[in-house]
PDB file of C-alpha atoms and ligand atoms in Angstrom:
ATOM      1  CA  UNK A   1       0.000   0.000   0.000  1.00 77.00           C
ATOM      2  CA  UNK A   2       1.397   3.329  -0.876  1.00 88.00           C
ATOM      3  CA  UNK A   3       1.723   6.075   1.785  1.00 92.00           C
ATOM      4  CA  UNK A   4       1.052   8.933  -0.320  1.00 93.00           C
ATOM      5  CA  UNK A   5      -2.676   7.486  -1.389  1.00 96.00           C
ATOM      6  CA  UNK A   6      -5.452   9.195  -0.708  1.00 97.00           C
ATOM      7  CA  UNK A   7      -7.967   8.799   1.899  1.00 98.00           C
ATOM      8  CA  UNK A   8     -11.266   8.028   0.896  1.00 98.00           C
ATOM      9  CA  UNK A   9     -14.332   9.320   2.498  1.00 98.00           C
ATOM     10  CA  UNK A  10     -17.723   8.754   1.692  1.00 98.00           C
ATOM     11  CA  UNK A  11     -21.787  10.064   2.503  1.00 97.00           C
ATOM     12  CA  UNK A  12     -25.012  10.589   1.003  1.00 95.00           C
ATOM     13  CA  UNK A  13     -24.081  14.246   0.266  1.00 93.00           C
ATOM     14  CA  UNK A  14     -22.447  17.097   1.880  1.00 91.00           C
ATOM     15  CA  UNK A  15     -22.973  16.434   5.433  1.00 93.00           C
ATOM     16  CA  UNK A  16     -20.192  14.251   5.843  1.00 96.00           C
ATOM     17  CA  UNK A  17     -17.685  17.198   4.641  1.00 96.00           C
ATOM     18  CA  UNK A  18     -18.071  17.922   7.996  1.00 97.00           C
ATOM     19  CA  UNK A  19     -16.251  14.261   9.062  1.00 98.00           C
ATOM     20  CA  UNK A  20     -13.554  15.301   6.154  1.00 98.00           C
ATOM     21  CA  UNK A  21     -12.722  18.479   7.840  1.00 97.00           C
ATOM     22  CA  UNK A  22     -11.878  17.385  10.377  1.00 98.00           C
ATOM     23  CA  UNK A  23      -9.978  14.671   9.401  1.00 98.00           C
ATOM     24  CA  UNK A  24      -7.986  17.173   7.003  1.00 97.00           C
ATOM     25  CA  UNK A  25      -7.326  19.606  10.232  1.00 97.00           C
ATOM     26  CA  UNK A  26      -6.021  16.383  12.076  1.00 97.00           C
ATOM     27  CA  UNK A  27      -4.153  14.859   9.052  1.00 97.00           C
ATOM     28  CA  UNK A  28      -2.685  17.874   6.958  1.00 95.00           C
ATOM     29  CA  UNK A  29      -0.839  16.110   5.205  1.00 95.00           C
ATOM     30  CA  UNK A  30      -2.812  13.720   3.606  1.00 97.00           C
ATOM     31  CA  UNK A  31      -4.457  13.167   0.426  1.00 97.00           C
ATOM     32  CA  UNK A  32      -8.423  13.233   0.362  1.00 97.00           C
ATOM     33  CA  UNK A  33     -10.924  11.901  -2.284  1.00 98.00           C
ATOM     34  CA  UNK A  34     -14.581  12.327  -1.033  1.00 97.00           C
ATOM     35  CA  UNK A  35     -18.082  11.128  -2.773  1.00 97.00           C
ATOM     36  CA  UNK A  36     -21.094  12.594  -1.799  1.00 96.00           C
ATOM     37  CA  UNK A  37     -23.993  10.440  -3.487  1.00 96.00           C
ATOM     38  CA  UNK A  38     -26.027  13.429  -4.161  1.00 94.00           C
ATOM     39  CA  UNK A  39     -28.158  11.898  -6.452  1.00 94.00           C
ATOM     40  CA  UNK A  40     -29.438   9.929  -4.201  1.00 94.00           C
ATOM     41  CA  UNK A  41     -29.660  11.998  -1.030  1.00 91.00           C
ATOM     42  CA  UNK A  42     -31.047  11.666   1.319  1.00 93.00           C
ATOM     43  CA  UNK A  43     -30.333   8.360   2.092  1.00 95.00           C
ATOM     44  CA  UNK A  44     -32.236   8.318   5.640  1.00 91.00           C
ATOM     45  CA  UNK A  45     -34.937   7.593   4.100  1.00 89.00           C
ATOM     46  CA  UNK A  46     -34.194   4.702   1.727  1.00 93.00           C
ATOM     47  CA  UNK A  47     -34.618   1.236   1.954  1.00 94.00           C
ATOM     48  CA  UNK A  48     -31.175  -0.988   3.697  1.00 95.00           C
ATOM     49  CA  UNK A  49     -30.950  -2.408   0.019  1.00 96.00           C
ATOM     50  CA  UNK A  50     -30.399   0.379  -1.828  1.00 97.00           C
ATOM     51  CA  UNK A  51     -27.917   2.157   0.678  1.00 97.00           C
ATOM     52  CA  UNK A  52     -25.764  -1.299   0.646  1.00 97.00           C
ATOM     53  CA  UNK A  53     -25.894  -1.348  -3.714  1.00 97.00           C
ATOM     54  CA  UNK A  54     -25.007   2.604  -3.707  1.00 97.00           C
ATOM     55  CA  UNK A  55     -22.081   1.717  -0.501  1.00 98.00           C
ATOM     56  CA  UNK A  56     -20.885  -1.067  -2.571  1.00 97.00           C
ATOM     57  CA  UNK A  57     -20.695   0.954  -5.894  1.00 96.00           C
ATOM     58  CA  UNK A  58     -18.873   3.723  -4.249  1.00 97.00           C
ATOM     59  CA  UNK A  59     -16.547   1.606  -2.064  1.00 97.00           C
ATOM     60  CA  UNK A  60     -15.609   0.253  -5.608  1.00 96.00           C
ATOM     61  CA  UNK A  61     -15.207   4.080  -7.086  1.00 96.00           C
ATOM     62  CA  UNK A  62     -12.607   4.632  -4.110  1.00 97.00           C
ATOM     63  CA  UNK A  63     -10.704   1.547  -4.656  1.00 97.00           C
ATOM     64  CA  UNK A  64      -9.982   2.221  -8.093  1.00 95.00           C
ATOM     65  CA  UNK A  65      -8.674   5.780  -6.684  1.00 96.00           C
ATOM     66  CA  UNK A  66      -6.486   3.605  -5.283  1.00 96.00           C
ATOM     67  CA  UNK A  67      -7.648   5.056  -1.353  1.00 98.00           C
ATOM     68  CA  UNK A  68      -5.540   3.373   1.165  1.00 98.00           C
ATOM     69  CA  UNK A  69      -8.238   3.526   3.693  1.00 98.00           C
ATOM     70  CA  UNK A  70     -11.844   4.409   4.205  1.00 98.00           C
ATOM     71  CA  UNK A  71     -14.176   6.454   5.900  1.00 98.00           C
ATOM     72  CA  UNK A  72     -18.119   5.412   5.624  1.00 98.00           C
ATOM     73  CA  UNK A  73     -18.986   9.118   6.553  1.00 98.00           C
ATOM     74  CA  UNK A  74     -22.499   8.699   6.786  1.00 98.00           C
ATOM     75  CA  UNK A  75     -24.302   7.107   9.893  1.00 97.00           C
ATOM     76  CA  UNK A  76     -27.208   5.799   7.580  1.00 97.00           C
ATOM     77  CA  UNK A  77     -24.981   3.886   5.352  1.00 98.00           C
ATOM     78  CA  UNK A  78     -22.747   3.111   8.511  1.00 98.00           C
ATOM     79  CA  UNK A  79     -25.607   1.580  10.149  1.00 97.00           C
ATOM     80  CA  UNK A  80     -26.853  -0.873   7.019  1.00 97.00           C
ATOM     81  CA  UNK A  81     -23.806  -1.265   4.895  1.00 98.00           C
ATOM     82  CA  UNK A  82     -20.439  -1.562   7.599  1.00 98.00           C
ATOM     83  CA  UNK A  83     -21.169  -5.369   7.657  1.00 96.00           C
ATOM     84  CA  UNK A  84     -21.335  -5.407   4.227  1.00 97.00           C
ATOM     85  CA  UNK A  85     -18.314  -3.870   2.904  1.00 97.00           C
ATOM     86  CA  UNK A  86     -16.161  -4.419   5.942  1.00 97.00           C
ATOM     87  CA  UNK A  87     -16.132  -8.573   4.075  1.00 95.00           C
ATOM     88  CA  UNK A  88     -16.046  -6.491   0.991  1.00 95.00           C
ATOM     89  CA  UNK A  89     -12.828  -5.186   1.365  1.00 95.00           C
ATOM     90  CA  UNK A  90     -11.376  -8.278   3.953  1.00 91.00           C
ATOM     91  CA  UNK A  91      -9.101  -9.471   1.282  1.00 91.00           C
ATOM     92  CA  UNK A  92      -8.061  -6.059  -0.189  1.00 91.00           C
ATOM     93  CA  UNK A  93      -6.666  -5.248   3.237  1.00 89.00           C
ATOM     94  CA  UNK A  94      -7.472  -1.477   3.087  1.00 96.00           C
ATOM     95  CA  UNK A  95      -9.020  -0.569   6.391  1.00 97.00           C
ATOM     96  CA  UNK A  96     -12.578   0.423   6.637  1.00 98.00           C
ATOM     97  CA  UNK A  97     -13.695   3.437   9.387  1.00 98.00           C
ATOM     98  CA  UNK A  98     -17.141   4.241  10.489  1.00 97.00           C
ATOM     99  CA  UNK A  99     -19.069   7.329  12.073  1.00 98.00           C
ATOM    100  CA  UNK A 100     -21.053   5.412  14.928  1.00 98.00           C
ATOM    101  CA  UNK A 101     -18.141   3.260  16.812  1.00 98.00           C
ATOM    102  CA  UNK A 102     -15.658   5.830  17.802  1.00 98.00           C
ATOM    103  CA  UNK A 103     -18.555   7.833  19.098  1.00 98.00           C
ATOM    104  CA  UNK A 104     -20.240   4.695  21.140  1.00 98.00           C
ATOM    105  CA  UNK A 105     -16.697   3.933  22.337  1.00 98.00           C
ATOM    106  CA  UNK A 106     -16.149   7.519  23.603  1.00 98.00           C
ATOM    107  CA  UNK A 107     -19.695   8.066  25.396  1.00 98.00           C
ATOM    108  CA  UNK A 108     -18.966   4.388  26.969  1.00 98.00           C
ATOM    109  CA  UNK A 109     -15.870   5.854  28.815  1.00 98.00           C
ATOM    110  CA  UNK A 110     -18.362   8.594  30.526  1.00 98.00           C
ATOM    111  CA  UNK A 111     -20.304   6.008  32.283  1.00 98.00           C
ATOM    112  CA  UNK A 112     -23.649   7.566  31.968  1.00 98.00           C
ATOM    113  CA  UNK A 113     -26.842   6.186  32.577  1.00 98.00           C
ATOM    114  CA  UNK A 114     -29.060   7.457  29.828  1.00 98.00           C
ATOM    115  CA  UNK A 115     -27.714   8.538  26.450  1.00 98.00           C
ATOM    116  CA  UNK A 116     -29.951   9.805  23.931  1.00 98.00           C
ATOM    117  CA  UNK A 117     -29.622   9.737  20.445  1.00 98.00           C
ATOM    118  CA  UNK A 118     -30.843  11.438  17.010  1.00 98.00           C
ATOM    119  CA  UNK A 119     -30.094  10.490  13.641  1.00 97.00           C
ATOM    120  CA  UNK A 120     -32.019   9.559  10.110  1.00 95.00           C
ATOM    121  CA  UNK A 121     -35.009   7.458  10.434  1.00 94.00           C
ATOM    122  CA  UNK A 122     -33.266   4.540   8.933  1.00 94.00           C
ATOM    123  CA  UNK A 123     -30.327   4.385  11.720  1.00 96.00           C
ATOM    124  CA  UNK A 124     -32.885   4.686  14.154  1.00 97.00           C
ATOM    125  CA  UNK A 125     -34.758   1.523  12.871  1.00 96.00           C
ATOM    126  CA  UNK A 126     -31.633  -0.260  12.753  1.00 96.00           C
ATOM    127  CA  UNK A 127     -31.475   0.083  16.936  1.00 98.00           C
ATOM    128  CA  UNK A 128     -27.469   0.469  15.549  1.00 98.00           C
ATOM    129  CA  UNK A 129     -26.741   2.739  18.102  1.00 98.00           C
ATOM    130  CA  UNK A 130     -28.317   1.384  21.287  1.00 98.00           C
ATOM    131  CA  UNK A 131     -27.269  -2.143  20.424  1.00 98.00           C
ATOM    132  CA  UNK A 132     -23.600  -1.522  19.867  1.00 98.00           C
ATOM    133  CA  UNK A 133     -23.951   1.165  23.217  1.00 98.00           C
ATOM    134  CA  UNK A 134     -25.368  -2.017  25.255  1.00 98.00           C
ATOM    135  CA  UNK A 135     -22.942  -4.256  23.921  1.00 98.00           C
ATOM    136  CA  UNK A 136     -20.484  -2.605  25.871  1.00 98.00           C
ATOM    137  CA  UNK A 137     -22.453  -1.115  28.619  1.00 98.00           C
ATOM    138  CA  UNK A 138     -25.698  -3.429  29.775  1.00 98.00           C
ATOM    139  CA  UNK A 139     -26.971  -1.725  31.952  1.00 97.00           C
ATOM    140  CA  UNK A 140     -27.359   1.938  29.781  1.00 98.00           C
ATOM    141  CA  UNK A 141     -30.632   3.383  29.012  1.00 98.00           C
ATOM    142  CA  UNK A 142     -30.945   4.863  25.834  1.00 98.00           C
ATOM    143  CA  UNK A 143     -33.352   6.671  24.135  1.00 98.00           C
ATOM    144  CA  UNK A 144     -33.086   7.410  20.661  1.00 98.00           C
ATOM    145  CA  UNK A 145     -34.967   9.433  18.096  1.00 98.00           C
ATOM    146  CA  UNK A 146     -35.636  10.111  14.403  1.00 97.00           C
ATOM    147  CA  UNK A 147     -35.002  13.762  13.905  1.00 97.00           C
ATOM    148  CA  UNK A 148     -34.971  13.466  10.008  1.00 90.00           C
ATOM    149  CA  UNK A 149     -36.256  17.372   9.447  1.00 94.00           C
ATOM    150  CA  UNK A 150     -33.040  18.083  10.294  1.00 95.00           C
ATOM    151  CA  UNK A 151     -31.053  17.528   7.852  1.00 92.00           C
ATOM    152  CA  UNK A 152     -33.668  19.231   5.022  1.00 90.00           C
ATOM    153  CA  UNK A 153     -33.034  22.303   7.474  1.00 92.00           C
ATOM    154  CA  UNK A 154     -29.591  22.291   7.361  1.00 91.00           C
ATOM    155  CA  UNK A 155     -29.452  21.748   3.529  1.00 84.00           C
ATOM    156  CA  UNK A 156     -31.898  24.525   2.420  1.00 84.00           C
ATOM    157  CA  UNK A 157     -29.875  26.713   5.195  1.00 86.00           C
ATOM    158  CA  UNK A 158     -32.778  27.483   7.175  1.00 91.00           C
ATOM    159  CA  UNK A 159     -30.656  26.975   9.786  1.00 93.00           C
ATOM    160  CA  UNK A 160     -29.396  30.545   9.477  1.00 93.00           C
ATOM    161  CA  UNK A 161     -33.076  31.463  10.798  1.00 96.00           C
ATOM    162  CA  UNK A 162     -32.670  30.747  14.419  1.00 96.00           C
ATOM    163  CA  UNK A 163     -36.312  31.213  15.176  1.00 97.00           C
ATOM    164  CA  UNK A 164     -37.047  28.091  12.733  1.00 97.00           C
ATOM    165  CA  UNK A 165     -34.088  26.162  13.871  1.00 97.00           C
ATOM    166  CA  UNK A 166     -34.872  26.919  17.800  1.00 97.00           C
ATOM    167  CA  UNK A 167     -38.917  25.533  17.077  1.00 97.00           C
ATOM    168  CA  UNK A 168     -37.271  22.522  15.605  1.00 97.00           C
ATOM    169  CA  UNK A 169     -34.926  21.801  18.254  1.00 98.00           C
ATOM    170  CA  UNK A 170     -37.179  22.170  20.553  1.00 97.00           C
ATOM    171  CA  UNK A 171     -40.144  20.113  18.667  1.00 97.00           C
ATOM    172  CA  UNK A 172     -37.627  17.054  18.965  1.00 97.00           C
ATOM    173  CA  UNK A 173     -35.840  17.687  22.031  1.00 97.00           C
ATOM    174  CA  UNK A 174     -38.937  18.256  24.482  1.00 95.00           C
ATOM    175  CA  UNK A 175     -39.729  14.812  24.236  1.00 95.00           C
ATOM    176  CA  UNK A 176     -39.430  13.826  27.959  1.00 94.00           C
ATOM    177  CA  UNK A 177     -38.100  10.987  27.466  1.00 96.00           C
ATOM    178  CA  UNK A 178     -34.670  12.870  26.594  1.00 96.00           C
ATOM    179  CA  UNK A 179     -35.504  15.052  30.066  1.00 93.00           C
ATOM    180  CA  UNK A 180     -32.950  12.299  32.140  1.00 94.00           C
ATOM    181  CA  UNK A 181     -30.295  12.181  29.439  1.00 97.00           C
ATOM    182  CA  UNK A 182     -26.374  13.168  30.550  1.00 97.00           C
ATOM    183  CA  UNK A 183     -25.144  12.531  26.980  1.00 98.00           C
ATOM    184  CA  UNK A 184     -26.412  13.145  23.901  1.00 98.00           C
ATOM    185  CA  UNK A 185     -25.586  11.656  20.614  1.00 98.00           C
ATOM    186  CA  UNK A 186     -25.644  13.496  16.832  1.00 98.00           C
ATOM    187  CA  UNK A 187     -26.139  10.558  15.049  1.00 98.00           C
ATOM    188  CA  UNK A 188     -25.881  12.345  11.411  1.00 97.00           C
ATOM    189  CA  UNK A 189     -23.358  13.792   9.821  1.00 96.00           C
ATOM    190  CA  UNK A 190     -24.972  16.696   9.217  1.00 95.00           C
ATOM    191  CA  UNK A 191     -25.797  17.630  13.006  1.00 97.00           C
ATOM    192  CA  UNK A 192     -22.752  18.827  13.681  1.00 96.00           C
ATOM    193  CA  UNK A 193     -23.206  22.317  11.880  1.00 95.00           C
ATOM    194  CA  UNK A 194     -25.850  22.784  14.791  1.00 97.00           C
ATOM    195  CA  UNK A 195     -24.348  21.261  17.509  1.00 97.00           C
ATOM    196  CA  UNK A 196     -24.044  24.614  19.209  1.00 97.00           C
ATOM    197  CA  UNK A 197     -28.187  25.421  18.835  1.00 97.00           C
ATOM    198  CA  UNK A 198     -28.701  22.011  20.351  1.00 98.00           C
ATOM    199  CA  UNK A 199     -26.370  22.659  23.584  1.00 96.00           C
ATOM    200  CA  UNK A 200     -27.964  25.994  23.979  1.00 95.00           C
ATOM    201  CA  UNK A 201     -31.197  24.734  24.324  1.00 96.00           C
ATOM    202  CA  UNK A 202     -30.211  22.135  26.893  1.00 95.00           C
ATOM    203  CA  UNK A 203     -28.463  25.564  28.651  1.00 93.00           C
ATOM    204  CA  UNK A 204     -32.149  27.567  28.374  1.00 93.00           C
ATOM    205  CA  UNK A 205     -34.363  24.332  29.253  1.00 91.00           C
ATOM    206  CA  UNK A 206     -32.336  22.761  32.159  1.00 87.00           C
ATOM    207  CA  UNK A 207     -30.475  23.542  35.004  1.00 75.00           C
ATOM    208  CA  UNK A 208     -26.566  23.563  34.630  1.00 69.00           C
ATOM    209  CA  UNK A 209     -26.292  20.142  36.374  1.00 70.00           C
ATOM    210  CA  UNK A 210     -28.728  18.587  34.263  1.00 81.00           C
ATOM    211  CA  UNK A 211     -27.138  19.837  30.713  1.00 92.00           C
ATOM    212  CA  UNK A 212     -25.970  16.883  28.527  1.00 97.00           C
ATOM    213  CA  UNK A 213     -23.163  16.581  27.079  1.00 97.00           C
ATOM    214  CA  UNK A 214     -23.277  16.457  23.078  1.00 98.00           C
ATOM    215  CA  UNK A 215     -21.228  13.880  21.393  1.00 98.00           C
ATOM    216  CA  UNK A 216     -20.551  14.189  17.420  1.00 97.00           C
ATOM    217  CA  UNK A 217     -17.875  12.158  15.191  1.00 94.00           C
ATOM    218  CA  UNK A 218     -16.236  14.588  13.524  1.00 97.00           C
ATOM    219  CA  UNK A 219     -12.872  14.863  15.603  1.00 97.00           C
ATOM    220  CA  UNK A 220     -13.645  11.240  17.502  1.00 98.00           C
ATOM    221  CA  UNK A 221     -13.403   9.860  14.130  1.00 98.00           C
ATOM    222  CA  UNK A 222     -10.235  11.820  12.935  1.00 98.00           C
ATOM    223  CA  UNK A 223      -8.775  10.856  15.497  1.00 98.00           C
ATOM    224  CA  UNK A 224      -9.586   6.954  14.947  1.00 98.00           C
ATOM    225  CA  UNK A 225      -8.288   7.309  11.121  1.00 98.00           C
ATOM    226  CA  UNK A 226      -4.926   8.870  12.454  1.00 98.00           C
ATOM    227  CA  UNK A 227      -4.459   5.671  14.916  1.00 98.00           C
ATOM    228  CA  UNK A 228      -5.389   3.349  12.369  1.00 98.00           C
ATOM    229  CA  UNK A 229      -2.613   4.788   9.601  1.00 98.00           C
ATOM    230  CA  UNK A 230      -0.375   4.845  12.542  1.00 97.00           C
ATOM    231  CA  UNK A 231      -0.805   1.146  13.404  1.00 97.00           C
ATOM    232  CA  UNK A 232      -0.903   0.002   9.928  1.00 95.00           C
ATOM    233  CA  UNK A 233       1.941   2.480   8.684  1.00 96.00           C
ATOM    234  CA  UNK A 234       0.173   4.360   6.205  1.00 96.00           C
ATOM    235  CA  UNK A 235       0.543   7.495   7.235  1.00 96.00           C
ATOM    236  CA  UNK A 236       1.591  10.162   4.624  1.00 94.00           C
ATOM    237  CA  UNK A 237       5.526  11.071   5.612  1.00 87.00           C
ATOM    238  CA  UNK A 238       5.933  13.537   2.694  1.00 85.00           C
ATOM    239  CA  UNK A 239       5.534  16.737   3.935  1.00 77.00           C
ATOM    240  CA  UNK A 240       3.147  18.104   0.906  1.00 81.00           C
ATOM    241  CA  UNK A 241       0.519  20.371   0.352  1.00 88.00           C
ATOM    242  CA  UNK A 242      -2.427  17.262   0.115  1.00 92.00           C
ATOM    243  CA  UNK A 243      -4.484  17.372  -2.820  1.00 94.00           C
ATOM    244  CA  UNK A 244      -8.150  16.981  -1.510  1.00 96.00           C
ATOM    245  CA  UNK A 245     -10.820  16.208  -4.494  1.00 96.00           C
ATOM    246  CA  UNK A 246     -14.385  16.674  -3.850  1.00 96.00           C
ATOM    247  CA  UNK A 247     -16.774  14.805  -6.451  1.00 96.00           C
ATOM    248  CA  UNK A 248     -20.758  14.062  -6.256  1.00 95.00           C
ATOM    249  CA  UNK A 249     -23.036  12.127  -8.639  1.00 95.00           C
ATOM    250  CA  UNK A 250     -25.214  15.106  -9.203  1.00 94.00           C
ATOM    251  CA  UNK A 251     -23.654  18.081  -9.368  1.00 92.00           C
ATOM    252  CA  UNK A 252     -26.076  21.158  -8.884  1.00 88.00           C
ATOM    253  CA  UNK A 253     -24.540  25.171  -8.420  1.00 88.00           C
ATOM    254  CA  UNK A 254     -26.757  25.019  -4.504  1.00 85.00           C
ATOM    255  CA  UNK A 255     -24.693  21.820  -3.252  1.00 86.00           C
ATOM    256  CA  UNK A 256     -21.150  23.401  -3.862  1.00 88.00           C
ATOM    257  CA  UNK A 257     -22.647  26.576  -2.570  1.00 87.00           C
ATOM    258  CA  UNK A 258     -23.228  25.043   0.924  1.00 89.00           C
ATOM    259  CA  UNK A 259     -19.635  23.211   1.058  1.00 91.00           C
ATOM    260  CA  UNK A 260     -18.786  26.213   3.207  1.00 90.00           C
ATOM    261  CA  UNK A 261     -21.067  25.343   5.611  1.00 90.00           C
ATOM    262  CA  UNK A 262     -20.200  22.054   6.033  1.00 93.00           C
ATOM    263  CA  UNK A 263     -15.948  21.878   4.857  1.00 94.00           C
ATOM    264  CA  UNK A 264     -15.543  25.349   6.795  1.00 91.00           C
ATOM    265  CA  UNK A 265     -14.529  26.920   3.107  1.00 89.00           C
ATOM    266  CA  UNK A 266     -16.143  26.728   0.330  1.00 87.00           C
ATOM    267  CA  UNK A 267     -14.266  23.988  -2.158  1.00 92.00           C
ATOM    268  CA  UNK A 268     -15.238  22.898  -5.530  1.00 91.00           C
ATOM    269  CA  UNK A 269     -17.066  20.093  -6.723  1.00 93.00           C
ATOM    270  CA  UNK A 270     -16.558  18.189  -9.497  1.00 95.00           C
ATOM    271  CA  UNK A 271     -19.266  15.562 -11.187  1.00 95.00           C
ATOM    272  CA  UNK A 272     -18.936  12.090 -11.121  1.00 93.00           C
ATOM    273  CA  UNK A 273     -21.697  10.005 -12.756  1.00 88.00           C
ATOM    274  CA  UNK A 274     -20.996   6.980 -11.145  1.00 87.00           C
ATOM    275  CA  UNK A 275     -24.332   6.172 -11.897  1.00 85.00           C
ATOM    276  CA  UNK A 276     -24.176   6.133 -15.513  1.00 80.00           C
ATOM    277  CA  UNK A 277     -21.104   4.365 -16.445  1.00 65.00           C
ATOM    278  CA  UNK A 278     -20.871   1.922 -19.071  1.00 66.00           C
ATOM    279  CA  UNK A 279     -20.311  -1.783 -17.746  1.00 68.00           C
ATOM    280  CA  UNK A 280     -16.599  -2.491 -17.856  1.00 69.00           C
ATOM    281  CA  UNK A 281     -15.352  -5.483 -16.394  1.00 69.00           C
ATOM    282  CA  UNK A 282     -12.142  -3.280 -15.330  1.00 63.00           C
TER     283      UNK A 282
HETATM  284  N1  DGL B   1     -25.355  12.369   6.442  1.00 68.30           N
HETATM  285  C1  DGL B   1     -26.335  11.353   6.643  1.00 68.30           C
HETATM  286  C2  DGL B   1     -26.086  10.602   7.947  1.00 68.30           C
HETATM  287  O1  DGL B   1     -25.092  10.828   8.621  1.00 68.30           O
HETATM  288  C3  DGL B   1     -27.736  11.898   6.694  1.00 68.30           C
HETATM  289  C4  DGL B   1     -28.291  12.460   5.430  1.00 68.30           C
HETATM  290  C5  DGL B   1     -29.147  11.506   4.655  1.00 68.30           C
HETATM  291  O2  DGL B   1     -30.250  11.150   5.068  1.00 68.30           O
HETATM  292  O3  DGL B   1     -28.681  11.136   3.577  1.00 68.30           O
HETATM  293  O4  DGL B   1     -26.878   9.772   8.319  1.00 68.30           O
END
């Protein structure tokens, strides 16, 4: 494997720039190819067939890039497809990374008792999260939630209008069963961008003792793809401006206008139509 491959990163869209910032703050050095499947956004609400076929297709797309490792950056396709690919790429030996168990890990450490937890409606239904959170902690309450509006929010920037975003916060997160929580998990890549909303409405709505503490994967899972190029001696030793590439399968002026949002700057994006290749057996 060479060193100086890139590092391939994955999601439905343009949420999971926000994992690939991250990971390029962490990792200067390194090379970046990301795929946003924006012609098939959102994927939260597709079936767990469809998510695995597009997973597969684009696991494929960054192996022919040549990616030394790579990051499912999407907790829906995390949650139906990490199986799946993980014995995909067993005999290709080029580690696969995923947005949900560095997080789990991390809130295990805290020993809480109740951890709450939004995402997509299809990582709820999977019960990904609260399995793999019982797994290693029995005796953890969870409670976990489909906060799907979301993500529309964040992608048509309504966001910006705090009176909308505060009614939606608040819609999902006065659900008493979340009124116990000490940890709360962003389950979406996406959720990060409002990560700040969300604590200040735990701040307005509870008293200081009570306030959660809010648990995304951007950094936890930089941090995990830095340990794993350690361990595996892939990391990038030449000392190089990267070269990050940024492609989608449906390119449209409004996605690479909300990069910013998401990357921290805005970046260009190039079209990919994975979807319409020919069929080439190479
Ligand atoms: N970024 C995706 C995730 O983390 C959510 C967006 C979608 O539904 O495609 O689950």
């Amino acid at each position: 494997m060479n060193n100086n491959a890139p590092i391939g990163i994955f999601d439905s869209g343009v949420g999971g720039l926000t994992v690939a910032h991250a990971i390029a703050d962490l990792l200067p050095h390194e090379n970046i190819i990301y795929f946003g499947d924006t012609a098939h956004l959102p994927y939260g609400d597709k079936s767990a067939e469809a998510i695995q076929h597009y997973s597969t297709k684009i696991t494929d797309f960054l192996l022919q890039r040549q990616c030394k490792l790579i990051v499912i950056a999407c907790n829906t396709a995390a949650s139906v497809a990490f199986r799946l690919l993980k014995n995909y790429l067993a005999d290709k030996k080029v580690p696969l990374i995923n947005v949900i168990e560095p997080v789990v890990r991390e809130v295990v450490e805290a020993s809480f008792q109740h951890v709450g937890i939004i995402a997509t409606k299809r990582t709820i239904q999977t019960g990904i999260y609260p399995a793999t959170l019982q797994y290693l902690q029995p005796q953890l309450q969870t409670t976990a939630k489909a906060t799907h509006a979301l993500v529309t929010l964040i992608e048509e920037g309504l966001h910006h209008n705090k009176k909308v975003l505060e009614a939606m916060i608040e819609h999902y997160l006065s659900d008493p069963d979340f009124d116990t929580i000490e940890g709360l998990i962003l389950g979406c890549t996406h959720y990060p961008i409002i990560k700040q909303d969300i604590a200040r409405y735990f701040e307005v709505h509870r008293p200081n003792s009570l306030v959660p503490k809010i648990y995304d994967s951007t950094e936890t899972v930089a941090r995990r793809v830095k340990v794993v190029l350690e361990t595996q001696n892939l990391l990038n030793t030449q000392q190089q401006t990267p070269q990050h590439h940024f492609y989608v399968s449906d390119y449209t002026a409004a996605f690479e206008q909300i990069t910013a949002t998401f990357f921290g700057q805005k970046i260009n994006l190039a079209h990919f139509p994975i979807w319409e290749m020919p069929i080439l057996d190479n």
